[in-house]
GROMACS .gro file of C-alpha atoms in nm:
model
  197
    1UNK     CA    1  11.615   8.838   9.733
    2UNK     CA    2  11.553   9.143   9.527
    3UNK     CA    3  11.466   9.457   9.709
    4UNK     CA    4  11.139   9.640   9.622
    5UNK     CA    5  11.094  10.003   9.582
    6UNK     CA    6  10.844  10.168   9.777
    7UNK     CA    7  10.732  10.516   9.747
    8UNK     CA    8  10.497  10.689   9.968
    9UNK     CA    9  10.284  10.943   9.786
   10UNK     CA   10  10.131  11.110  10.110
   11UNK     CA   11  10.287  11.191  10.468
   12UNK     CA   12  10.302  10.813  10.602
   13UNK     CA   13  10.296  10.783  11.023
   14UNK     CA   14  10.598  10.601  11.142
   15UNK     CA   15  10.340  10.318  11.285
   16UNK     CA   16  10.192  10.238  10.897
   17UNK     CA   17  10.555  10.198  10.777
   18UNK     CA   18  10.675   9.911  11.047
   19UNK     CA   19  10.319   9.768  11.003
   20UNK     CA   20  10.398   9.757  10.601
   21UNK     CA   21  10.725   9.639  10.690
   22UNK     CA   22  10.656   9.404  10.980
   23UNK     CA   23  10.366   9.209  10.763
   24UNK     CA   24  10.574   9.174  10.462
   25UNK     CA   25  10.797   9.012  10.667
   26UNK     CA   26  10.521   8.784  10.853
   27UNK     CA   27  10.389   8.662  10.536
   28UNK     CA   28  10.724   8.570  10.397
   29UNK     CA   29  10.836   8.363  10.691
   30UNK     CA   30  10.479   8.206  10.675
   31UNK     CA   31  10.440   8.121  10.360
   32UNK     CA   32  10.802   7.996  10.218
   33UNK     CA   33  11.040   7.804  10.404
   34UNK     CA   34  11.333   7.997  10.229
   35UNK     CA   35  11.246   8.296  10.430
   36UNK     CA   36  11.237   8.186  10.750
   37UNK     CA   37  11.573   8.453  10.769
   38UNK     CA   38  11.422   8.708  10.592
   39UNK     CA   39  11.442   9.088  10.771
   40UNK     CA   40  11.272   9.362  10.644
   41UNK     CA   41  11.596   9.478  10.519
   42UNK     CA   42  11.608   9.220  10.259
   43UNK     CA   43  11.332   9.285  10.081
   44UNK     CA   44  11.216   9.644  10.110
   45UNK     CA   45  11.378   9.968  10.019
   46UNK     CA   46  11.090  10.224  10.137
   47UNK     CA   47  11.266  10.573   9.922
   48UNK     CA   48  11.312  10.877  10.189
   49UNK     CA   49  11.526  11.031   9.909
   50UNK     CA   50  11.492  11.059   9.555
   51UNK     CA   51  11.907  11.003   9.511
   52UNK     CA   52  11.851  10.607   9.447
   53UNK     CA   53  12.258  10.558   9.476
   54UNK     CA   54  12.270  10.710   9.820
   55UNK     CA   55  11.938  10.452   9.935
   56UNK     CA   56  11.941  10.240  10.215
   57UNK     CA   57  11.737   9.915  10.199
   58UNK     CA   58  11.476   9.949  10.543
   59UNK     CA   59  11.458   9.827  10.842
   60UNK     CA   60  11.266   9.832  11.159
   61UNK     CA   61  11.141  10.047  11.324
   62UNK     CA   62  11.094  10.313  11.103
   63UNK     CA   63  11.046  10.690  11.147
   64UNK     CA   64  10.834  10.920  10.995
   65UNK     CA   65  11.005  11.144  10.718
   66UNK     CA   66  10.964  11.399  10.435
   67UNK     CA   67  10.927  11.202  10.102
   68UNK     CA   68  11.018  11.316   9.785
   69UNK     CA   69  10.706  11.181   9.601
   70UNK     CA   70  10.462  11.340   9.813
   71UNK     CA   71  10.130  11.390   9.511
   72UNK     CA   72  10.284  11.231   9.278
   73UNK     CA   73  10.050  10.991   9.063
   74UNK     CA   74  10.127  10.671   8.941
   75UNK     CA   75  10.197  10.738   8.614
   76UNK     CA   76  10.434  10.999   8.753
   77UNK     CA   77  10.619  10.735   8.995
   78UNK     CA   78  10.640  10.506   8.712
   79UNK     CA   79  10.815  10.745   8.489
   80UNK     CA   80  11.091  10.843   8.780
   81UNK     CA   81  11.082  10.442   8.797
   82UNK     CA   82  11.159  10.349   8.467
   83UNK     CA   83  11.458  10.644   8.445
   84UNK     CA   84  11.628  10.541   8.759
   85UNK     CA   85  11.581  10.169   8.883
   86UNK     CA   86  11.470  10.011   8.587
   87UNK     CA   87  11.748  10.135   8.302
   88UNK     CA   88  11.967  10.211   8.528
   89UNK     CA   89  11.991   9.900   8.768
   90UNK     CA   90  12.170  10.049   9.031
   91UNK     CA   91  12.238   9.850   9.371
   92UNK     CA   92  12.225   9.936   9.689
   93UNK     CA   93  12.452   9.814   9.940
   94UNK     CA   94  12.520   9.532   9.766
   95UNK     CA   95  12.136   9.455   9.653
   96UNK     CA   96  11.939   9.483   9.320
   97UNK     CA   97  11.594   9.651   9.317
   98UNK     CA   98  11.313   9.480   9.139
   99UNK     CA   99  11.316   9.626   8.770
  100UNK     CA  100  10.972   9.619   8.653
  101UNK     CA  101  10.769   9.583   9.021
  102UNK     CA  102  10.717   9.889   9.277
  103UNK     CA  103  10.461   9.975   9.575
  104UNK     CA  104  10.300  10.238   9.659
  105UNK     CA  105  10.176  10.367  10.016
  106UNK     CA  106   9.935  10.660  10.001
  107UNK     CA  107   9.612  10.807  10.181
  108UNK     CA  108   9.434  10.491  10.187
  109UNK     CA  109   9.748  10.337  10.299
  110UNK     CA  110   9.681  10.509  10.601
  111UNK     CA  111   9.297  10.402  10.621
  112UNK     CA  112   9.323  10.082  10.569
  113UNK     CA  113   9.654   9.917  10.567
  114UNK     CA  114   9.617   9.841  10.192
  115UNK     CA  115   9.848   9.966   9.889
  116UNK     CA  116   9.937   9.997   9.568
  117UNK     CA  117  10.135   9.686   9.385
  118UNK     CA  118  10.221   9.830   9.037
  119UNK     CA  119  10.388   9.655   8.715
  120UNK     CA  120  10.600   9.786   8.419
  121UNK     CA  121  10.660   9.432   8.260
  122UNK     CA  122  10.659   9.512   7.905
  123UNK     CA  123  10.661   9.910   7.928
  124UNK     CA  124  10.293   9.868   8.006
  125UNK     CA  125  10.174   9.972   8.364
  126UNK     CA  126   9.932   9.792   8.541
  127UNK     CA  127   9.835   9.813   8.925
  128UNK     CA  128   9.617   9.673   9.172
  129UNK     CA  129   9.572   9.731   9.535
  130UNK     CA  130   9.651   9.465   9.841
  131UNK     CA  131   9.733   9.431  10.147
  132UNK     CA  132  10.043   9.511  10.332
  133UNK     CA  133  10.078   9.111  10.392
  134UNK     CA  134  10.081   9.036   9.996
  135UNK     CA  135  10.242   9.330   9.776
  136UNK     CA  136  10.614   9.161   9.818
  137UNK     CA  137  10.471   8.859   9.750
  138UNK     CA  138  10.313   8.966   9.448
  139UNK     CA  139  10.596   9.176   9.376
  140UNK     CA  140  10.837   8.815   9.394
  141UNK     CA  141  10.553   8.617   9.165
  142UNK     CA  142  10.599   8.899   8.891
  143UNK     CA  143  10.960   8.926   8.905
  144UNK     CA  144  11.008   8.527   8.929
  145UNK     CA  145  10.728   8.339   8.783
  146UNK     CA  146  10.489   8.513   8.555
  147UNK     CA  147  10.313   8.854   8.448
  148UNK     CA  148  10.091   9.087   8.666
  149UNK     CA  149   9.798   8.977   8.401
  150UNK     CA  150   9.798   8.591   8.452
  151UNK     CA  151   9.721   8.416   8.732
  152UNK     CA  152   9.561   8.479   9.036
  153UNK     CA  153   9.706   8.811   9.035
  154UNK     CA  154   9.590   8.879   8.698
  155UNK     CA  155   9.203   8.739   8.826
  156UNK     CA  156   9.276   9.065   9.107
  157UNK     CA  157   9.371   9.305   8.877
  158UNK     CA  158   9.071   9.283   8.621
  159UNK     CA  159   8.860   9.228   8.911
  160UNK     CA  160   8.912   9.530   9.085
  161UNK     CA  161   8.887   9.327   9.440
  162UNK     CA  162   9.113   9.449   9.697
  163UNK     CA  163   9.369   9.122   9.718
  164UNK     CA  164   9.412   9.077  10.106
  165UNK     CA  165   9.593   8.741  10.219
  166UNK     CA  166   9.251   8.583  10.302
  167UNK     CA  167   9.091   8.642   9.965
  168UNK     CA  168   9.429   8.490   9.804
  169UNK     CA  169   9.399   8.176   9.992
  170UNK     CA  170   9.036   8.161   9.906
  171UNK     CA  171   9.103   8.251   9.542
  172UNK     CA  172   9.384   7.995   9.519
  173UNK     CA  173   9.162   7.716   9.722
  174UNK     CA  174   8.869   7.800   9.432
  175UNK     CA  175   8.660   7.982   9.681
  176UNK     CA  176   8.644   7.666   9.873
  177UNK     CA  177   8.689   7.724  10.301
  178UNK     CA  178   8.594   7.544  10.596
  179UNK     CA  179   8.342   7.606  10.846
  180UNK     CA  180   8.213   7.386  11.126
  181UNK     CA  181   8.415   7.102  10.993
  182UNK     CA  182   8.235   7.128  10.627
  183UNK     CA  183   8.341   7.265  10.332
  184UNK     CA  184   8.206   7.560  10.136
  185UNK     CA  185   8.217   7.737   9.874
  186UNK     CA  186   8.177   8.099   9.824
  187UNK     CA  187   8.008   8.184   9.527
  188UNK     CA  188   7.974   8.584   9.565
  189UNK     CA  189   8.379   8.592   9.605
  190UNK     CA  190   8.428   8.382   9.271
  191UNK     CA  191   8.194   8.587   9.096
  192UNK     CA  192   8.335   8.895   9.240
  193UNK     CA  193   8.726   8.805   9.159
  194UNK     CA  194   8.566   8.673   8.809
  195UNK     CA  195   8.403   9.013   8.679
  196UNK     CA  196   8.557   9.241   8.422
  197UNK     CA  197   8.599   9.583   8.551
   0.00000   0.00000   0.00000
């Protein structure tokens, strides 16, 4: 597996970082029978320095550090992107990073456990925010199987609805669930997930 850059845009606690790392991790081994291995290590390269050659994918636990991108916008993380993973291609110890897929963790990060999933497919950036259990995930469909705009992702993203792992089962299930052995639908989700922003 391809690493995934992660930049933290804000002073992140040590305790948010092994959550973002420990749930990546959970939803991998839960959802795909290929990861059932998988350590944070293989998948995540959270940047404590801004020198990308001397980078060290992460691993667990975590502690807290000075980054390099504290205030930095989007548009400003996808620019230092773009000149240093993405033309460049460098690896680190012996891994690729994801060319055209990053994360970021900022002050709601630290709210709410939720974060940034960006996309450069194409030269054009596009974002959306998620979970901590789904960014790799969506990070893996981009890189893999299809574009940030199609999809269920791409239903997210125009949206505007916070994708969390529950409203991506429910999204991919139609908006059907079950309750007290019946099944329902729910209507105010699809409608939701189905708006333009």
């Amino acid at each position: 597996m391809s690493l995934c850059v992660v930049f933290c845009t804000t002073d992140i606690p040590a305790y948010i970082l092994n959550s973002f790392l420990r749930r990546t991790v959970e939803h991998l081994k839960r959802e795909y029978s290929f990861c059932a291995d998988e350590k944070a290590e293989d998948c995540v390269l959270i940047l404590t320095s801004d020198n990308i050659a001397s980078a060290q994918p992460s691993t667990l636990p975590m502690k807290t550090f000075q980054s390099p991108f504290l205030g930095k916008t989007v548009e400003e993380l996808r620019d230092w992107f773009t000149l240093n993973i993405t033309n460049k291609r460098v690896p680190t110890k012996s891994k690729s990073c994801m060319p055209y897929c990053f994360i970021v963790l900022d002050q709601r990060s630290v709210k709410d456990e939720t974060c940034v999933f960006a996309s450069t497919q194409g030269g054009r950036l596009q974002h959306l925010r998620s979970d901590f259990y789904v960014a790799y995930d969506n990070a893996m469909q981009c890189t893999e199987k299809q574009r940030i705009d199609e999809g269920v992702i791409g239903q997210f993203l125009r949206s505007g609805v916070v994708m969390t792992r529950e409203r991506l089962k429910l999204a991919l299930d139609g908006g059907l669930y079950i309750e007290g052995g019946e099944v329902k639908e729910d209507q105010d989700f699809l409608d939701a997930l189905n708006e333009q922003q």
